[in-house]
Amino acid sequence: MRWQGQTLDAVQAEIDDGALPGLARAGLVRSVQTPEFEGVTFHEVLCKSALNKLPEESTLPFRFTVNAFRGCTHACRYCFARPTHEYLDLDAGADFDSQVVVKTNVVAVLRRELSRRSWKRDPVALGTSTDPYQRAEGRYRLMPGIIGALTESGTPFSILTKGTLLRRDLPLLSLASRQVPVSIAVSLAIGDPELQKAIEPGTPSPRARLELIRAITDAGFDCTVMVAPVIPYLTDGVAHLDGLLGEIAAAGATGVTVFPMHLRGSTRGWFLNWLAEHHPALIRRYRQLYGRGAYVTPEYKSWLRGRVEPLVAEHGLGGGAVREPGGGAVRQLGGGAVRQIGGGAGHRLQEPPAPARELVGAAPLTLF
């Protein structure tokens, strides 16, 4: 590790003094800072397990996940994984963005788990919590070992990422796909670069991710794009959705999955604080739309489905459906799928439901 010897004595002292007691539970070895990642601390830990088994009642198309990192420098304001940092006695806001836990032994542990006779080669998903190709992967290089371990054990796997660093591993993934099923998806929900930088400040630009989609398809893979989450009143305008879907189709994507933003746990406060600062006029509407819960109203879900369905079909974006926790089914559309969080088919609305009607279209706060 090129950072050997860069451990910060002050940071280590804080840990020894109990300032970060949750990290002791994670198997902390040391904490590292480097000029290449200004403002970020990496907490290197030794994990006891690499495979995470989902509950039996899960409706997802996979039962196991692997996450090499906890926390994410992508710093997406809406990230649903933020509350996981609270288990480590870190906060779900700035700490999630800047205090990144790295499971440095994840490859060795994964190989051991995959070699057990009890392993049934169930599909494994990468990128379900934090992004496996966030910037730290460029230094720790954990993904090649993870890909190799899964491939050698005959285990199918999928990757979901916003990170253009995946291009580094495309040759390895091509080799892996000759032995096991490999699925790749890219997350791209915001087409406007200015808004993207405000809400996802640590992510590659929309243009860079469109180029990533093209590189993936040029390498012979199908590529599904997560146009998610759709952020009410900011990215649900026809012009934005139509433009983004058109660019995604032009980049060679084979399908899209669309669903509205949900705000679980402490993520809700973190996002709404940003909204109050940058778009204060939307706060009242968000309270109406989300109430006190994590999900938008059924009326908004139905309205969004009605808006997206013809656009997806127009751009010919068919592809596999994706499910997420929360109970709702995925509908196959004429081209693509719209995720209905919370379930219920609803009815198509010709106009956006209140309060969306006030902002969608030519209203000043609709950015696209």
mmCIF file of N, CA, C and O in Angstrom, residues 132-145 147 163-173 212:
data_model
loop_
_atom_site.group_PDB
_atom_site.id
_atom_site.type_symbol
_atom_site.label_atom_id
_atom_site.label_comp_id
_atom_site.label_asym_id
_atom_site.label_seq_id
_atom_site.Cartn_x
_atom_site.Cartn_y
_atom_site.Cartn_z
ATOM 1 N N PRO A 132 -18.882 0.625 -5.795
ATOM 2 C CA PRO A 132 -17.605 -0.098 -5.805
ATOM 3 C C PRO A 132 -16.525 0.600 -6.616
ATOM 4 O O PRO A 132 -15.340 0.289 -6.480
ATOM 5 N N TYR A 133 -16.933 1.553 -7.463
ATOM 6 C CA TYR A 133 -15.971 2.284 -8.271
ATOM 7 C C TYR A 133 -15.903 3.763 -7.887
ATOM 8 O O TYR A 133 -15.634 4.618 -8.729
ATOM 9 N N GLN A 134 -16.136 4.058 -6.608
ATOM 10 C CA GLN A 134 -15.853 5.406 -6.141
ATOM 11 C C GLN A 134 -14.344 5.630 -6.203
ATOM 12 O O GLN A 134 -13.557 4.709 -6.401
ATOM 13 N N ARG A 135 -13.908 6.870 -6.015
ATOM 14 C CA ARG A 135 -12.517 7.239 -6.274
ATOM 15 C C ARG A 135 -11.517 6.386 -5.489
ATOM 16 O O ARG A 135 -10.420 6.085 -5.973
ATOM 17 N N ALA A 136 -11.860 5.968 -4.291
ATOM 18 C CA ALA A 136 -10.931 5.191 -3.470
ATOM 19 C C ALA A 136 -10.507 3.894 -4.144
ATOM 20 O O ALA A 136 -9.408 3.385 -3.898
ATOM 21 N N GLU A 137 -11.346 3.355 -5.010
ATOM 22 C CA GLU A 137 -11.015 2.104 -5.694
ATOM 23 C C GLU A 137 -9.779 2.262 -6.571
ATOM 24 O O GLU A 137 -9.028 1.304 -6.789
ATOM 25 N N GLY A 138 -9.527 3.470 -7.033
ATOM 26 C CA GLY A 138 -8.340 3.706 -7.837
ATOM 27 C C GLY A 138 -7.059 3.467 -7.060
ATOM 28 O O GLY A 138 -6.008 3.172 -7.650
ATOM 29 N N ARG A 139 -7.106 3.591 -5.736
ATOM 30 C CA ARG A 139 -5.940 3.364 -4.896
ATOM 31 C C ARG A 139 -5.927 1.963 -4.297
ATOM 32 O O ARG A 139 -4.900 1.297 -4.271
ATOM 33 N N TYR A 140 -7.062 1.515 -3.816
ATOM 34 C CA TYR A 140 -7.085 0.235 -3.115
ATOM 35 C C TYR A 140 -7.214 -0.957 -4.056
ATOM 36 O O TYR A 140 -6.876 -2.074 -3.692
ATOM 37 N N ARG A 141 -7.746 -0.746 -5.244
ATOM 38 C CA ARG A 141 -7.825 -1.779 -6.280
ATOM 39 C C ARG A 141 -8.391 -3.098 -5.732
ATOM 40 O O ARG A 141 -7.787 -4.171 -5.872
ATOM 41 N N LEU A 142 -9.561 -3.015 -5.152
ATOM 42 C CA LEU A 142 -10.207 -4.203 -4.592
ATOM 43 C C LEU A 142 -11.068 -4.929 -5.613
ATOM 44 O O LEU A 142 -11.250 -6.144 -5.535
ATOM 45 N N MET A 143 -11.612 -4.197 -6.585
ATOM 46 C CA MET A 143 -12.544 -4.815 -7.523
ATOM 47 C C MET A 143 -11.925 -5.897 -8.405
ATOM 48 O O MET A 143 -12.572 -6.920 -8.661
ATOM 49 N N PRO A 144 -10.700 -5.753 -8.921
ATOM 50 C CA PRO A 144 -10.156 -6.863 -9.718
ATOM 51 C C PRO A 144 -10.109 -8.173 -8.947
ATOM 52 O O PRO A 144 -10.434 -9.239 -9.501
ATOM 53 N N GLY A 145 -9.740 -8.117 -7.671
ATOM 54 C CA GLY A 145 -9.718 -9.332 -6.865
ATOM 55 C C GLY A 145 -11.105 -9.882 -6.607
ATOM 56 O O GLY A 145 -11.319 -11.104 -6.608
ATOM 57 N N ILE A 147 -13.783 -9.444 -8.569
ATOM 58 C CA ILE A 147 -14.237 -10.016 -9.848
ATOM 59 C C ILE A 147 -13.584 -11.371 -10.078
ATOM 60 O O ILE A 147 -14.239 -12.340 -10.483
ATOM 61 N N GLY A 163 -19.332 5.239 -11.280
ATOM 62 C CA GLY A 163 -17.913 5.496 -11.411
ATOM 63 C C GLY A 163 -17.336 5.095 -12.754
ATOM 64 O O GLY A 163 -17.413 3.937 -13.170
ATOM 65 N N THR A 164 -16.712 6.046 -13.433
ATOM 66 C CA THR A 164 -16.102 5.769 -14.726
ATOM 67 C C THR A 164 -14.850 4.904 -14.589
ATOM 68 O O THR A 164 -14.320 4.418 -15.593
ATOM 69 N N LEU A 165 -14.375 4.699 -13.372
ATOM 70 C CA LEU A 165 -13.236 3.817 -13.146
ATOM 71 C C LEU A 165 -13.531 2.385 -13.591
ATOM 72 O O LEU A 165 -12.607 1.594 -13.826
ATOM 73 N N LEU A 166 -14.793 2.041 -13.753
ATOM 74 C CA LEU A 166 -15.139 0.705 -14.252
ATOM 75 C C LEU A 166 -14.467 0.411 -15.592
ATOM 76 O O LEU A 166 -14.178 -0.748 -15.900
ATOM 77 N N ARG A 167 -14.184 1.446 -16.372
ATOM 78 C CA ARG A 167 -13.552 1.230 -17.687
ATOM 79 C C ARG A 167 -12.220 0.500 -17.532
ATOM 80 O O ARG A 167 -11.832 -0.274 -18.414
ATOM 81 N N ARG A 168 -11.532 0.730 -16.431
ATOM 82 C CA ARG A 168 -10.255 0.049 -16.186
ATOM 83 C C ARG A 168 -10.412 -1.465 -16.193
ATOM 84 O O ARG A 168 -9.516 -2.201 -16.636
ATOM 85 N N ASP A 169 -11.556 -1.930 -15.688
ATOM 86 C CA ASP A 169 -11.763 -3.368 -15.515
ATOM 87 C C ASP A 169 -12.559 -4.014 -16.638
ATOM 88 O O ASP A 169 -12.894 -5.203 -16.550
ATOM 89 N N LEU A 170 -12.877 -3.279 -17.693
ATOM 90 C CA LEU A 170 -13.657 -3.872 -18.779
ATOM 91 C C LEU A 170 -12.973 -5.100 -19.412
ATOM 92 O O LEU A 170 -13.652 -6.099 -19.685
ATOM 93 N N PRO A 171 -11.661 -5.090 -19.632
ATOM 94 C CA PRO A 171 -11.049 -6.318 -20.155
ATOM 95 C C PRO A 171 -11.218 -7.511 -19.216
ATOM 96 O O PRO A 171 -11.498 -8.627 -19.662
ATOM 97 N N LEU A 172 -11.076 -7.255 -17.912
ATOM 98 C CA LEU A 172 -11.253 -8.319 -16.932
ATOM 99 C C LEU A 172 -12.695 -8.810 -16.914
ATOM 100 O O LEU A 172 -12.965 -10.015 -16.827
ATOM 101 N N LEU A 173 -13.632 -7.875 -17.015
ATOM 102 C CA LEU A 173 -15.049 -8.244 -17.026
ATOM 103 C C LEU A 173 -15.407 -9.023 -18.290
ATOM 104 O O LEU A 173 -16.236 -9.941 -18.250
ATOM 105 N N LEU A 212 -19.081 6.278 -20.565
ATOM 106 C CA LEU A 212 -18.914 4.971 -19.925
ATOM 107 C C LEU A 212 -19.917 3.968 -20.486
ATOM 108 O O LEU A 212 -19.564 2.813 -20.764
#
